[in-house]
Amino acid sequence: MSEIERYAGYQLRRVSLLAMTDLGRALAKLDLRVVEASVLFQIAAQPNITSSEVGRALGIKRANMAPLVAGLSNKGYVQSKPRDGRSQGLSLTEEGLRISDAARQLVAEEEARFFGGLTDAEQRQLLSLLKRVREHNTEDNQ
Amino acid sequence: MSEIERYAGYQLRRVSLLAMTDLGRALAKLDLRVVEASVLFQIAAQPNITSSEVGRALGIKRANMAPLVAGLSNKGYVQSKPRDGRSQGLSLTEEGLRISDAARQLVAEEEARFFGGLTDAEQRQLLSLLKRVREHNTEDNQ
DNA sequence: TATTGTTATACTCTATAACTATA
DNA sequence: TATAGTTATAGAGTATAACAATA
């Protein structure tokens, strides 16, 4: 086994890349990118959320949220209404809700398939380890 | 906890991104990018390896290896000599060996710090789970 | 003063296609 | 025919800087 394969950071990167390309392929059926789906989920979970808040939750910079939300609005999935003079509250349209639910279904299937080589207990453990590593390395970047 | 946080795939992506930006910051001290360091490690581990072989080992497309190797050659870290009429065997120069060792040191430190919130047993388990997931999802892409 | 939303911009990474030369 | 190496190019993703408007 090559030296580099022993780095957990390297395995993380390879597995993450695999997962994202796989998920991307699945979501392409809905003409959605992974980031777009994650934004839809966040808006669905928290209607009237602002673009900046979505960005903070998902680790996406404000500057990159603008074209993302514009794209989803153009597709008719997201609507906004003023919350105050400078903030826009985002919510899903009916079509946005439908596509979001379809995406959620695809993501669930992909997850089950992708991590299907692990037992349920191992999947829970992986999730737990990942979250702990993430917390250990989050001094609130962004 | 937000729904999306329960997806192992999502945690994978967030943790991997964190790890790569952190490692990138560390390697910037050597004016090296993460990919460049991984290529140096691969060449160090297997002198006289070809560009295509490095690409296959690291999941980098042939087309993207060309500018990578050219950059490392320009920096004086990598030298090539013909293996046959179409293949070039790559090896590290003395300077390349020095920078590669320095990078290895930084990577080791970064790994220790990044995964320092886990016990040694947990780190081994994370590595093992990641490798199993990767194997389960590798029908030799590329 | 800080925050929201936006525009412009640049860099990295990844991917495809097409080509030459060699095995 | 398949492989090695290269070039050109395009699309994502991410990052910084700067600005106007509002809190």
XYZ file of C-alpha atoms (C1' of nucleotides) in Angstrom:
330
model
C 0.000 0.000 0.000
C 1.290 3.396 -0.975
C 2.365 5.715 1.835
C -0.192 8.349 0.915
C -3.052 5.872 1.311
C -2.359 5.784 5.045
C -3.350 9.427 5.514
C -6.910 9.739 6.766
C -7.013 13.163 5.116
C -6.209 11.611 1.759
C -8.886 8.928 2.111
C -11.329 11.605 3.170
C -10.675 13.558 0.013
C -10.941 10.537 -2.290
C -14.132 9.224 -0.700
C -15.706 12.663 -0.598
C -14.924 13.218 -4.261
C -16.427 9.813 -5.119
C -19.558 10.579 -3.118
C -20.020 13.977 -4.720
C -19.556 12.790 -8.300
C -21.947 9.873 -7.665
C -24.527 12.140 -6.081
C -24.027 14.658 -8.862
C -24.796 11.977 -11.424
C -27.967 11.030 -9.563
C -29.181 14.612 -9.188
C -28.462 15.337 -12.839
C -31.679 13.406 -13.566
C -33.450 16.384 -12.002
C -31.101 18.857 -13.696
C -29.881 19.830 -10.233
C -26.360 20.244 -8.942
C -25.366 19.036 -5.470
C -25.021 22.576 -4.149
C -28.412 23.515 -5.530
C -30.047 20.555 -3.805
C -28.389 21.463 -0.512
C -29.721 25.026 -0.804
C -33.236 23.745 -1.555
C -33.082 21.480 1.514
C -31.980 24.346 3.709
C -34.771 26.620 2.491
C -37.307 23.804 2.862
C -36.185 23.204 6.432
C -36.284 26.888 7.333
C -38.746 28.901 5.242
C -38.196 32.662 5.153
C -34.454 32.122 5.685
C -32.166 34.692 4.080
C -29.512 34.022 1.491
C -26.757 34.914 3.962
C -28.143 32.517 6.547
C -28.252 29.688 4.025
C -24.648 30.463 3.156
C -23.537 30.364 6.759
C -25.308 27.062 7.374
C -23.814 25.401 4.312
C -20.404 27.040 4.244
C -21.071 28.979 1.068
C -19.800 32.545 0.761
C -22.334 35.349 0.389
C -20.831 36.289 -2.946
C -21.429 32.783 -4.263
C -24.966 32.569 -2.925
C -26.188 35.351 -5.209
C -25.919 33.495 -8.538
C -27.046 30.263 -6.857
C -30.304 31.745 -5.573
C -30.801 33.615 -8.840
C -30.513 30.338 -10.729
C -33.007 28.562 -8.485
C -35.385 31.506 -8.792
C -35.110 31.469 -12.568
C -35.983 27.780 -12.521
C -39.073 28.697 -10.530
C -38.053 26.753 -7.422
C -37.437 29.613 -5.016
C -39.330 32.806 -4.298
C -38.292 35.694 -2.106
C -40.154 38.343 -0.209
C -38.641 41.264 1.702
C -38.013 40.685 5.402
C -36.770 44.158 6.008
C -35.253 46.824 3.832
C -32.158 44.802 2.974
C -33.016 41.140 3.669
C -35.013 38.791 1.461
C -36.791 35.814 3.038
C -36.495 32.772 0.786
C -39.064 30.000 0.451
C -39.838 27.188 -1.974
C -42.510 27.470 -4.639
C -44.839 24.515 -5.160
C -42.576 23.325 -7.944
C -39.567 23.896 -5.702
C -41.159 21.745 -3.035
C -41.795 18.960 -5.527
C -38.250 19.001 -6.889
C -36.829 19.241 -3.386
C -38.777 16.148 -2.318
C -37.651 14.282 -5.426
C -34.056 15.281 -4.697
C -34.391 14.171 -1.092
C -35.507 10.770 -2.340
C -32.526 10.489 -4.681
C -30.086 11.574 -1.985
C -31.475 8.992 0.432
C -31.140 6.238 -2.168
C -27.608 7.355 -3.063
C -26.576 7.425 0.604
C -27.962 3.949 1.171
C -26.131 2.633 -1.859
C -22.875 4.494 -1.273
C -22.505 3.482 2.367
C -24.167 0.118 1.832
C -20.896 -1.737 2.397
C -21.061 -0.768 6.074
C -23.449 -2.082 8.696
C -25.921 0.370 10.203
C -23.810 0.574 13.332
C -20.710 1.317 11.275
C -22.558 3.991 9.329
C -23.614 5.669 12.567
C -20.068 5.462 13.852
C -18.643 6.980 10.680
C -21.119 9.845 10.926
C -20.244 10.381 14.562
C -16.484 10.357 13.930
C -16.831 12.789 11.040
C -18.906 15.202 13.086
C -16.425 15.105 15.933
C -13.519 15.806 13.576
C -15.495 18.655 12.087
C -16.243 20.179 15.483
C -12.621 19.788 16.523
C -11.617 21.861 13.514
C -14.269 24.528 13.500
C -13.350 27.824 15.078
C -16.151 29.262 13.011
C -14.442 29.792 9.753
C -16.166 31.711 6.940
C -29.805 19.691 14.021
C -30.580 20.420 10.409
C -31.730 17.500 8.279
C -28.793 17.786 5.915
C -26.326 17.353 8.783
C -27.525 13.756 9.147
C -26.180 12.736 5.767
C -22.799 11.042 6.041
C -22.072 12.255 2.515
C -22.595 15.829 3.586
C -20.333 15.485 6.622
C -17.737 13.834 4.407
C -17.743 16.789 2.061
C -17.541 19.400 4.826
C -14.766 17.603 6.710
C -12.824 16.911 3.541
C -13.038 20.560 2.499
C -11.863 21.626 5.961
C -8.956 19.187 5.839
C -7.881 20.304 2.374
C -8.007 24.037 3.112
C -6.081 23.491 6.350
C -3.490 21.356 4.630
C -3.308 23.850 1.798
C -2.540 26.614 4.254
C 0.227 24.516 5.811
C 1.799 23.577 2.485
C 1.653 27.177 1.282
C 4.677 27.744 3.554
C 6.585 25.638 1.014
C 4.777 27.284 -1.909
C 3.250 23.880 -2.674
C -0.347 22.980 -3.420
C -1.921 19.823 -1.995
C -2.007 18.111 -5.385
C 1.628 18.962 -6.005
C 2.644 17.438 -2.689
C 0.690 14.269 -3.468
C 2.478 13.974 -6.812
C 5.874 14.463 -5.145
C 5.041 11.724 -2.608
C 4.013 9.356 -5.352
C 7.193 9.934 -7.330
C 9.302 9.611 -4.184
C 7.656 6.283 -3.369
C 8.092 4.929 -6.879
C 11.045 6.462 -8.742
C 10.966 6.147 -12.525
C 7.146 6.137 -12.435
C 5.419 7.671 -15.452
C 3.078 10.622 -15.435
C 0.152 8.402 -16.415
C 0.878 5.982 -13.597
C 0.969 8.801 -11.064
C -2.369 9.986 -12.429
C -3.950 6.568 -12.099
C -2.686 6.165 -8.531
C -3.976 9.558 -7.428
C -7.116 9.819 -9.525
C -5.791 12.635 -11.693
C -6.537 12.661 -15.402
C -3.653 12.382 -17.851
C -4.566 15.750 -19.320
C -4.253 17.385 -15.923
C -0.970 15.680 -15.095
C 0.875 17.462 -17.900
C 0.818 21.015 -16.468
C 1.305 19.603 -12.957
C 4.503 17.774 -13.840
C 5.663 20.704 -15.955
C 5.227 23.010 -12.966
C 7.164 20.721 -10.641
C 9.910 20.385 -13.246
C 10.137 24.143 -13.649
C 10.544 24.454 -9.894
C 13.419 22.007 -10.160
C 11.765 19.300 -8.059
C 11.191 16.671 -10.707
C 13.346 15.320 -13.511
C 12.383 12.938 -16.268
C 14.295 10.540 -18.401
C 12.942 8.453 -21.300
C 11.764 4.951 -20.421
C 10.885 4.058 -23.958
C 9.982 6.067 -26.996
C 6.811 7.495 -25.557
C 7.098 7.172 -21.751
C 9.068 9.392 -19.397
C 10.251 8.015 -16.051
C 9.885 10.646 -13.331
C 12.117 11.019 -10.308
C 12.856 13.663 -7.690
C 15.874 15.936 -7.858
C 17.857 16.555 -4.687
C 15.851 19.702 -4.141
C 12.669 17.798 -4.856
C 13.616 15.236 -2.233
C 14.245 17.975 0.300
C 10.936 19.722 -0.371
C 9.121 16.407 -0.405
C 10.511 15.510 3.009
C 9.585 18.928 4.351
C 6.069 18.507 2.956
C 5.789 15.050 4.501
C 6.661 16.561 7.845
C 3.991 19.256 7.473
C 1.369 16.743 6.373
C 2.120 14.511 9.351
C 1.814 17.452 11.730
C -1.416 18.612 10.094
C -2.915 15.114 10.258
C -2.013 14.817 13.938
C -3.590 18.159 14.672
C -6.654 17.745 12.466
C -7.612 14.313 13.799
C -6.294 15.075 17.286
C -9.811 15.099 18.726
C -10.003 11.344 18.178
C -8.164 8.634 20.072
C -5.629 6.565 18.140
C -8.102 3.683 17.982
C -10.792 5.986 16.619
C -8.399 7.367 14.023
C -7.588 3.861 12.857
C -11.268 3.037 12.731
C -12.087 6.146 10.710
C -9.337 5.268 8.246
C -10.621 1.717 7.963
C -14.240 2.770 7.435
C -13.239 5.303 4.780
C -11.188 2.740 2.891
C -14.015 0.248 2.965
C -16.483 2.807 1.656
C -14.029 3.719 -1.053
C -13.549 0.100 -2.099
C -17.289 -0.457 -2.087
C -17.632 2.383 -4.573
C -14.709 1.758 -6.852
C -15.406 -0.064 -10.074
C -12.191 1.480 -11.293
C -13.372 4.838 -12.402
C -11.052 7.202 -14.297
C -20.264 50.346 12.388
C -21.840 46.025 10.932
C -24.609 43.415 7.807
C -27.106 42.243 3.347
C -26.991 41.587 -1.181
C -24.571 42.137 -5.344
C -20.941 42.459 -9.103
C -16.594 41.584 -10.868
C -12.866 38.747 -10.977
C -9.434 35.104 -10.463
C -7.667 30.680 -9.270
C -7.961 25.799 -8.657
C -9.750 21.500 -9.845
C -11.844 18.561 -12.880
C -13.453 16.964 -17.408
C -13.730 16.209 -22.527
C -12.007 16.241 -27.037
C -8.516 16.005 -30.275
C -3.947 15.350 -31.799
C 0.882 13.155 -32.417
C 3.894 9.582 -31.614
C 4.942 5.150 -30.085
C 3.913 0.204 -28.265
C -5.465 -0.981 -31.626
C -4.199 0.728 -27.366
C -1.337 3.734 -24.681
C 1.614 8.041 -23.486
C 1.927 12.603 -23.526
C 0.254 17.048 -24.803
C -2.781 21.092 -25.916
C -6.893 23.582 -25.788
C -10.920 24.466 -23.579
C -14.934 24.533 -20.575
C -17.483 24.136 -16.360
C -17.717 23.861 -11.509
C -16.346 25.463 -6.941
C -14.244 28.650 -4.143
C -12.039 33.046 -2.829
C -11.226 38.201 -2.361
C -12.339 42.925 -3.049
C -15.378 46.522 -3.545
C -19.769 48.807 -3.597
C -24.614 50.539 -2.353
C -28.248 50.248 0.765
C -29.932 49.381 5.196
C -29.739 47.977 10.300
